CSV table of C-alpha atoms and ligand atoms in Angstrom, one decimal:
chain,number,residue,atom,x,y,z
V,1,MET,CA,11.6,53.3,51.0
V,2,ASN,CA,9.7,50.7,53.0
V,3,LEU,CA,7.2,49.5,50.3
V,4,PRO,CA,5.8,46.1,49.4
V,5,PRO,CA,7.6,44.4,46.4
V,6,SER,CA,4.7,45.2,43.9
V,7,ALA,CA,5.0,48.9,44.8
V,8,GLN,CA,8.8,48.9,44.6
V,9,LEU,CA,8.7,47.5,41.1
V,10,GLN,CA,6.6,50.5,40.0
V,11,LEU,CA,8.8,53.2,41.4
V,12,THR,CA,12.2,54.6,40.8
V,13,GLU,CA,14.8,54.8,43.6
V,14,THR,CA,13.5,58.3,44.4
V,15,GLY,CA,9.9,57.2,44.5
V,16,GLU,CA,8.8,58.4,41.1
V,17,LEU,CA,6.4,56.4,39.0
V,18,ARG,CA,8.0,54.3,36.3
V,19,HIS,CA,5.4,51.5,35.7
V,20,PHE,CA,1.7,51.6,36.7
V,21,LEU,CA,0.7,48.1,37.6
V,22,SER,CA,-1.7,48.3,40.6
V,23,ILE,CA,-2.6,50.7,43.4
V,24,ASP,CA,-1.7,48.2,46.1
V,25,GLY,CA,1.1,49.7,48.3
V,26,LEU,CA,1.5,53.0,46.5
V,27,PRO,CA,1.9,56.0,48.8
V,28,LYS,CA,-0.9,58.5,49.4
V,29,THR,CA,1.4,61.4,48.2
V,30,LEU,CA,1.8,59.7,44.8
V,31,LEU,CA,-1.9,59.0,44.4
V,32,GLU,CA,-2.6,62.7,45.2
V,33,ARG,CA,0.0,63.8,42.7
V,34,ILE,CA,-1.6,61.6,40.0
V,35,LEU,CA,-5.0,63.3,40.8
V,36,ASP,CA,-3.5,66.8,40.8
V,37,THR,CA,-1.7,66.2,37.5
V,38,ALA,CA,-4.8,64.7,35.9
V,39,ASN,CA,-7.0,67.5,37.1
V,40,SER,CA,-4.7,69.9,35.3
V,41,PHE,CA,-5.1,67.9,32.1
V,42,VAL,CA,-8.9,67.9,32.1
V,43,VAL,CA,-8.9,71.3,30.4
V,44,VAL,CA,-6.8,70.0,27.5
V,45,GLY,CA,-10.0,68.3,26.2
V,46,ASN,CA,-11.8,71.6,25.9
V,47,GLN,CA,-9.0,73.4,24.0
V,48,GLU,CA,-9.1,74.2,20.3
V,49,VAL,CA,-5.9,72.2,19.9
V,50,LYS,CA,-6.2,69.2,22.2
V,51,LYS,CA,-2.5,68.5,22.5
V,52,VAL,CA,0.5,69.1,24.9
V,53,PRO,CA,4.0,68.1,23.9
V,54,LEU,CA,5.0,66.0,26.9
V,55,LEU,CA,5.5,62.7,25.0
V,56,ARG,CA,6.7,64.2,21.7
V,57,GLY,CA,9.1,61.7,20.0
V,58,LYS,CA,8.0,58.8,22.2
V,59,THR,CA,6.3,55.6,21.0
V,60,VAL,CA,3.4,54.1,22.9
V,61,VAL,CA,2.1,50.6,21.9
V,62,ASN,CA,-1.4,49.5,22.9
V,63,LEU,CA,-1.5,45.8,23.5
V,64,PHE,CA,-5.1,44.6,24.2
V,65,PHE,CA,-5.3,40.8,24.5
V,66,GLU,CA,-8.9,41.2,25.8
V,67,ASN,CA,-11.8,43.3,24.5
V,68,SER,CA,-12.2,46.9,25.5
V,69,THR,CA,-14.1,50.0,24.4
V,70,ARG,CA,-13.4,52.7,27.0
V,71,THR,CA,-9.9,51.8,28.2
V,72,ARG,CA,-8.4,51.2,24.8
V,73,SER,CA,-9.9,54.3,23.1
V,74,THR,CA,-9.1,56.6,26.1
V,75,PHE,CA,-5.5,55.4,26.3
V,76,GLU,CA,-5.1,56.0,22.5
V,77,LEU,CA,-6.6,59.5,22.9
V,78,ALA,CA,-4.5,60.2,26.0
V,79,ALA,CA,-1.2,59.2,24.1
V,80,GLN,CA,-2.2,61.3,21.1
V,81,ARG,CA,-3.0,64.3,23.3
V,82,LEU,CA,0.5,64.0,24.8
V,83,SER,CA,1.8,64.1,21.2
V,84,ALA,CA,3.2,60.5,21.3
V,85,ASP,CA,3.4,58.2,18.3
V,86,VAL,CA,0.8,55.5,18.9
V,87,LEU,CA,0.7,52.0,17.6
V,88,ASN,CA,-2.4,49.8,18.3
V,89,LEU,CA,-1.4,46.2,17.7
V,90,ASP,CA,-4.4,44.2,16.5
V,91,ILE,CA,-3.9,41.0,18.4
V,92,ASN,CA,-6.4,39.1,16.2
V,93,THR,CA,-4.3,39.7,13.1
V,94,SER,CA,-0.9,39.7,14.8
V,95,ALA,CA,1.6,36.8,14.8
V,96,THR,CA,0.2,35.9,18.3
V,97,SER,CA,-2.4,33.9,16.3
V,98,LYS,CA,0.5,31.9,14.7
V,99,GLY,CA,1.7,30.8,18.1
V,100,GLU,CA,4.3,33.6,19.0
V,101,SER,CA,4.7,33.9,22.7
V,102,LEU,CA,3.8,37.1,24.6
V,103,LEU,CA,7.5,37.7,25.5
V,104,ASP,CA,8.6,37.2,21.9
V,105,THR,CA,5.9,39.7,20.7
V,106,LEU,CA,7.2,42.2,23.3
V,107,ARG,CA,10.8,41.7,22.4
V,108,ASN,CA,10.0,42.5,18.7
V,109,LEU,CA,8.0,45.6,19.7
V,110,ARG,CA,10.9,46.6,21.9
V,111,ALA,CA,13.3,46.2,19.0
V,112,MET,CA,11.2,48.9,17.2
V,113,HIS,CA,12.4,51.3,20.1
V,114,SER,CA,9.0,51.5,21.8
V,115,ASP,CA,9.0,53.5,25.0
V,116,MET,CA,5.8,52.4,26.7
V,117,PHE,CA,3.4,49.3,26.5
V,118,VAL,CA,-0.2,49.6,27.6
V,119,VAL,CA,-1.3,46.1,28.3
V,120,ARG,CA,-4.7,44.5,28.9
V,121,HIS,CA,-4.6,40.7,29.5
V,122,SER,CA,-7.1,38.1,30.8
V,123,GLN,CA,-4.4,36.6,33.1
V,124,SER,CA,-3.9,38.1,36.5
V,125,GLY,CA,-0.3,39.2,36.9
V,126,ALA,CA,0.4,39.6,33.2
V,127,ALA,CA,1.5,43.3,33.5
V,128,HIS,CA,3.8,42.6,36.5
V,129,PHE,CA,5.4,39.7,34.6
V,130,ILE,CA,6.0,42.0,31.6
V,131,ALA,CA,7.4,44.7,33.8
V,132,GLN,CA,9.9,42.2,35.2
V,133,GLN,CA,10.9,40.7,31.9
V,134,VAL,CA,11.0,43.7,29.5
V,135,THR,CA,14.1,46.0,29.5
V,136,PRO,CA,14.1,48.5,32.4
V,137,ASN,CA,13.6,51.6,30.3
V,138,VAL,CA,10.2,50.6,28.8
V,139,ALA,CA,7.2,51.8,31.0
V,140,ILE,CA,4.5,49.2,31.4
V,141,ILE,CA,0.9,50.5,32.1
V,142,ASN,CA,-1.6,47.9,33.3
V,143,ALA,CA,-4.9,48.4,31.4
V,144,GLY,CA,-6.6,45.5,33.4
V,145,ASP,CA,-5.2,42.1,34.2
V,146,GLY,CA,-7.6,39.2,34.9
V,147,ARG,CA,-9.4,39.9,38.2
V,148,HIS,CA,-6.3,41.4,39.8
V,149,ALA,CA,-6.0,45.1,39.0
V,150,HIS,CA,-7.2,48.0,36.8
V,151,PRO,CA,-5.3,50.9,38.3
V,152,THR,CA,-6.1,53.7,35.8
V,153,GLN,CA,-9.9,52.8,36.1
V,154,ALA,CA,-9.6,53.1,39.9
V,155,MET,CA,-7.8,56.5,39.6
V,156,LEU,CA,-10.3,57.9,37.1
V,157,ASP,CA,-13.0,56.9,39.6
V,158,MET,CA,-11.0,58.8,42.3
V,159,LEU,CA,-10.7,61.8,40.0
V,160,THR,CA,-14.5,61.7,39.5
V,161,ILE,CA,-15.0,61.7,43.3
V,162,TYR,CA,-12.3,64.3,43.9
V,163,ARG,CA,-13.9,66.7,41.4
V,164,HIS,CA,-17.5,66.2,42.6
V,165,LYS,CA,-17.3,65.7,46.4
V,166,ALA,CA,-15.6,66.9,49.6
V,167,SER,CA,-12.3,65.4,50.8
V,168,PHE,CA,-12.0,61.6,50.9
V,169,ASP,CA,-11.9,61.3,54.7
V,170,GLN,CA,-15.4,62.7,55.0
V,171,LEU,CA,-17.0,60.3,52.5
V,172,LYS,CA,-19.1,57.2,52.8
V,173,VAL,CA,-18.6,55.1,49.6
V,174,ALA,CA,-20.6,52.0,48.6
V,175,ILE,CA,-19.2,49.6,46.0
V,176,VAL,CA,-22.1,47.3,44.8
V,177,GLY,CA,-22.2,44.0,43.0
V,178,ASP,CA,-19.7,41.4,41.8
V,179,ILE,CA,-16.8,42.4,44.0
V,180,LEU,CA,-15.2,38.9,43.9
V,181,HIS,CA,-14.4,39.0,40.2
V,182,SER,CA,-13.7,42.7,39.9
V,183,ARG,CA,-10.2,44.0,39.3
V,184,VAL,CA,-11.7,47.5,39.5
V,185,ALA,CA,-13.1,47.0,43.0
V,186,ARG,CA,-9.8,45.7,44.3
V,187,ASP,CA,-7.9,48.8,43.1
V,188,GLN,CA,-10.8,51.1,44.2
V,189,VAL,CA,-10.6,49.8,47.7
V,190,HIS,CA,-6.8,50.3,47.8
V,191,ALA,CA,-7.2,53.8,46.4
V,192,LEU,CA,-10.0,54.9,48.7
V,193,THR,CA,-8.4,53.6,51.9
V,194,THR,CA,-5.0,55.1,50.9
V,195,LEU,CA,-6.6,58.5,50.2
V,196,GLY,CA,-8.2,58.5,53.7
V,197,CYS,CA,-11.7,57.3,53.1
V,198,GLN,CA,-12.9,55.9,56.5
V,199,ASP,CA,-16.2,54.3,55.4
V,200,VAL,CA,-15.9,52.0,52.4
V,201,ARG,CA,-18.8,49.4,52.0
V,202,LEU,CA,-18.8,46.4,49.8
V,203,ILE,CA,-22.3,45.3,49.1
V,204,GLY,CA,-23.3,42.0,47.4
V,205,PRO,CA,-24.4,38.4,48.0
V,206,ASN,CA,-21.9,36.3,49.9
V,207,THR,CA,-21.1,34.4,46.8
V,208,LEU,CA,-19.8,37.6,45.1
V,209,LEU,CA,-17.9,39.1,48.1
V,210,PRO,CA,-14.2,38.2,48.8
V,211,THR,CA,-13.4,36.3,51.9
V,212,ALA,CA,-11.6,38.3,54.6
V,213,ALA,CA,-12.7,41.6,53.0
V,214,GLU,CA,-12.6,43.2,56.4
V,215,GLU,CA,-8.8,42.9,56.3
V,216,LEU,CA,-8.8,45.5,53.6
V,217,GLY,CA,-10.3,48.0,56.0
V,218,VAL,CA,-13.9,47.9,54.6
V,219,THR,CA,-17.3,46.8,55.8
V,220,THR,CA,-19.4,44.2,54.0
V,221,TYR,CA,-23.2,44.1,53.5
V,222,ASN,CA,-25.6,41.6,52.0
V,223,ASP,CA,-28.6,44.0,52.2
V,224,LEU,CA,-28.4,46.7,49.6
V,225,ASP,CA,-30.9,49.0,51.3
V,226,LYS,CA,-28.9,48.9,54.6
V,227,GLY,CA,-25.5,49.4,52.8
V,228,LEU,CA,-26.7,52.4,50.9
V,229,GLU,CA,-27.9,54.3,53.9
V,230,ASP,CA,-26.5,57.8,54.0
V,231,VAL,CA,-23.7,57.2,51.5
V,232,ASP,CA,-22.2,60.0,49.3
V,233,VAL,CA,-20.9,57.8,46.5
V,234,ILE,CA,-22.4,54.7,44.9
V,235,ILE,CA,-20.2,52.6,42.5
V,236,MET,CA,-22.1,49.9,40.7
V,237,LEU,CA,-20.2,47.0,39.2
V,238,ARG,CA,-21.0,44.7,36.2
V,239,LEU,CA,-21.5,41.0,36.8
V,240,GLN,CA,-18.2,39.6,35.4
V,241,THR,CA,-19.8,36.5,33.9
V,242,GLU,CA,-16.7,35.8,31.8
V,243,ARG,CA,-14.8,35.2,35.0
V,244,MET,CA,-17.4,33.0,36.7
V,245,ASP,CA,-16.5,29.3,36.6
V,246,SER,CA,-19.7,28.1,38.3
V,247,ALA,CA,-23.2,29.4,39.2
V,248,PHE,CA,-22.8,32.3,41.7
V,249,LEU,CA,-26.4,33.6,41.3
V,250,PRO,CA,-29.8,32.1,40.9
V,251,SER,CA,-30.7,34.3,37.8
V,252,ALA,CA,-30.1,37.8,36.5
V,253,SER,CA,-33.6,38.9,37.3
V,254,GLU,CA,-33.3,37.7,40.9
V,255,TYR,CA,-30.0,39.5,41.1
V,256,TYR,CA,-31.7,42.7,39.9
V,257,GLN,CA,-34.4,42.3,42.5
V,258,ALA,CA,-31.9,42.2,45.3
V,259,TYR,CA,-29.0,44.3,44.0
V,260,GLY,CA,-30.1,46.4,41.1
V,261,LEU,CA,-29.9,50.2,41.7
V,262,THR,CA,-33.4,51.6,41.2
V,263,ARG,CA,-34.7,55.2,41.8
V,264,GLN,CA,-36.4,53.9,44.9
V,265,ARG,CA,-33.2,52.4,46.3
V,266,LEU,CA,-31.2,55.5,45.4
V,267,CYS,CA,-33.3,57.4,47.9
V,268,LYS,CA,-31.6,55.5,50.7
V,269,ALA,CA,-28.3,57.4,49.9
V,270,LYS,CA,-27.8,61.1,50.6
V,271,SER,CA,-29.9,63.3,48.4
V,272,ASP,CA,-26.7,64.6,46.6
V,273,ALA,CA,-25.1,61.1,46.3
V,274,ILE,CA,-23.3,60.5,43.0
V,275,VAL,CA,-23.8,57.3,41.0
V,276,MET,CA,-20.8,55.8,39.1
V,277,HIS,CA,-20.1,52.6,37.1
V,278,PRO,CA,-16.9,51.7,35.3
V,279,GLY,CA,-18.9,50.3,32.3
V,280,PRO,CA,-19.9,48.5,30.3
V,281,ILE,CA,-23.3,48.8,32.1
V,282,ASN,CA,-26.1,46.2,31.8
V,283,ARG,CA,-29.4,48.1,32.1
V,284,GLY,CA,-32.0,46.2,34.1
V,285,ILE,CA,-29.4,43.9,35.6
V,286,GLU,CA,-27.2,46.1,37.7
V,287,ILE,CA,-28.9,49.5,37.2
V,288,GLU,CA,-32.2,50.9,36.2
V,289,SER,CA,-32.0,53.1,33.0
V,290,GLU,CA,-33.6,56.1,34.8
V,291,VAL,CA,-30.7,56.0,37.3
V,292,ALA,CA,-28.0,55.4,34.8
V,293,ASP,CA,-29.2,58.4,32.7
V,294,GLY,CA,-30.4,60.4,35.7
V,295,GLU,CA,-29.0,63.7,37.0
V,296,GLN,CA,-27.0,62.0,39.9
V,297,SER,CA,-25.2,59.7,37.4
V,298,LEU,CA,-21.6,60.6,36.5
V,299,ILE,CA,-21.1,57.5,34.3
V,300,LEU,CA,-20.2,59.4,31.1
V,301,ASN,CA,-18.1,62.0,33.0
V,302,GLN,CA,-16.0,59.1,34.2
V,303,VAL,CA,-15.1,58.2,30.6
V,304,GLY,CA,-13.9,61.8,29.9
V,305,TYR,CA,-11.8,61.8,33.2
V,306,GLY,CA,-10.2,58.6,32.0
V,307,ILE,CA,-8.3,60.5,29.3
V,308,ALA,CA,-6.9,63.0,31.9
V,309,ILE,CA,-5.9,60.2,34.3
V,310,ARG,CA,-4.2,58.2,31.5
V,311,MET,CA,-2.4,61.4,30.3
V,312,ALA,CA,-1.2,61.9,33.9
V,313,VAL,CA,0.0,58.3,34.4
V,314,MET,CA,1.7,58.1,31.0
V,315,SER,CA,3.6,61.4,31.4
V,316,MET,CA,4.6,60.6,35.0
V,317,ALA,CA,5.8,57.1,34.1
V,318,MET,CA,7.8,58.3,31.1
V,319,SER,CA,9.5,61.0,33.2
V,320,GLY,CA,10.3,58.3,35.9
V,321,GLN,CA,11.8,56.0,33.3
V,322,MET,CA,14.0,58.9,32.0
V,323,GLN,CA,15.1,59.7,35.6
V,324,GLN,CA,15.8,56.0,36.3
V,325,ARG,CA,18.0,55.8,33.1
V,326,GLN,CA,20.0,58.8,34.2
V,327,ILE,CA,20.6,57.3,37.6
V,328,MET,CA,21.7,54.0,36.0
V,329,GLU,CA,24.0,55.8,33.6
V,330,ALA,CA,25.5,57.8,36.4
V,331,ASN,CA,26.2,54.7,38.4
V,332,GLN,CA,28.0,52.9,35.5
Z,401,CP,N1,-14.2,50.1,32.3
Z,401,CP,C1,-13.6,49.3,31.4
Z,401,CP,O1,-12.5,48.8,31.6
Z,401,CP,O2,-14.2,49.3,30.2
Z,401,CP,P1,-13.7,48.6,28.9
Z,401,CP,O3,-13.7,47.1,29.2
Z,401,CP,O4,-14.6,49.0,27.8
Z,401,CP,O5,-12.3,49.1,28.6
């Protein structure tokens, strides 16, 4: 297969998912398969018994080196709903605080016959590094690394659009706010353009837009009102202040004046436009409460779809790992 190295690392020799590290370079057919699989898992949450046996007997370890509410809890629920045994390592009380290296921690967890690591880390590239260093039959799922990638968030956003809108190639999608520091925006752009979206708009002040954004196949806007004109989907982003190493903005209130999504501004978009936000939201900084809680908002639906997407990715990666192992054994 003619794929970039980051995509090759994620796939088996026959193109099945075995790690999920970033959307960059993954084929459209695979993204569509993730969406279809996740869509079939949405109903599991409504069942009396919220479980399917796909990961029975497998051990999933959640390794969150950075804070999280939504991603960590939905990964845990997803693994439980797939019937896996789940271990949540508390990094604050683990031997990491005694100076143990990341790789030594992983080697010890691997020695417990773990099958999958779900990793969030503040360093960009941490998940790729682990996937290259850990033995080949452990699946690595990136739960967010620095400002690089957050592929399950991007795919749950795609599932939200897929379930509430027409096909991707007909849509106008606006991503608003701190694009520069956002691992979510980066993977959303890759996912939207791969799935066929022709009109992706990145809206924000120049200081928070990436240089050479047009090379990604998107259009940039500094004016929010102009950028929102006639769009079907609005994705608001949080100001990632923890990743800002200098002053990118005059003040939060001036930012809200220029880039906050208010009811008045929402009128620029199509009347049936949907409003999304990966969370955590900052009311009165990125978004007005009436919009965040309004009828066009799907912010809480996104959280629920996160369980289905994570179930899809985990079950597909585990099956890809098993297939890869069989190929390797047959070649020995
Ligand atoms: N969207 C997201 O990644 O939220 P958390 O930081 O709470 O996991």
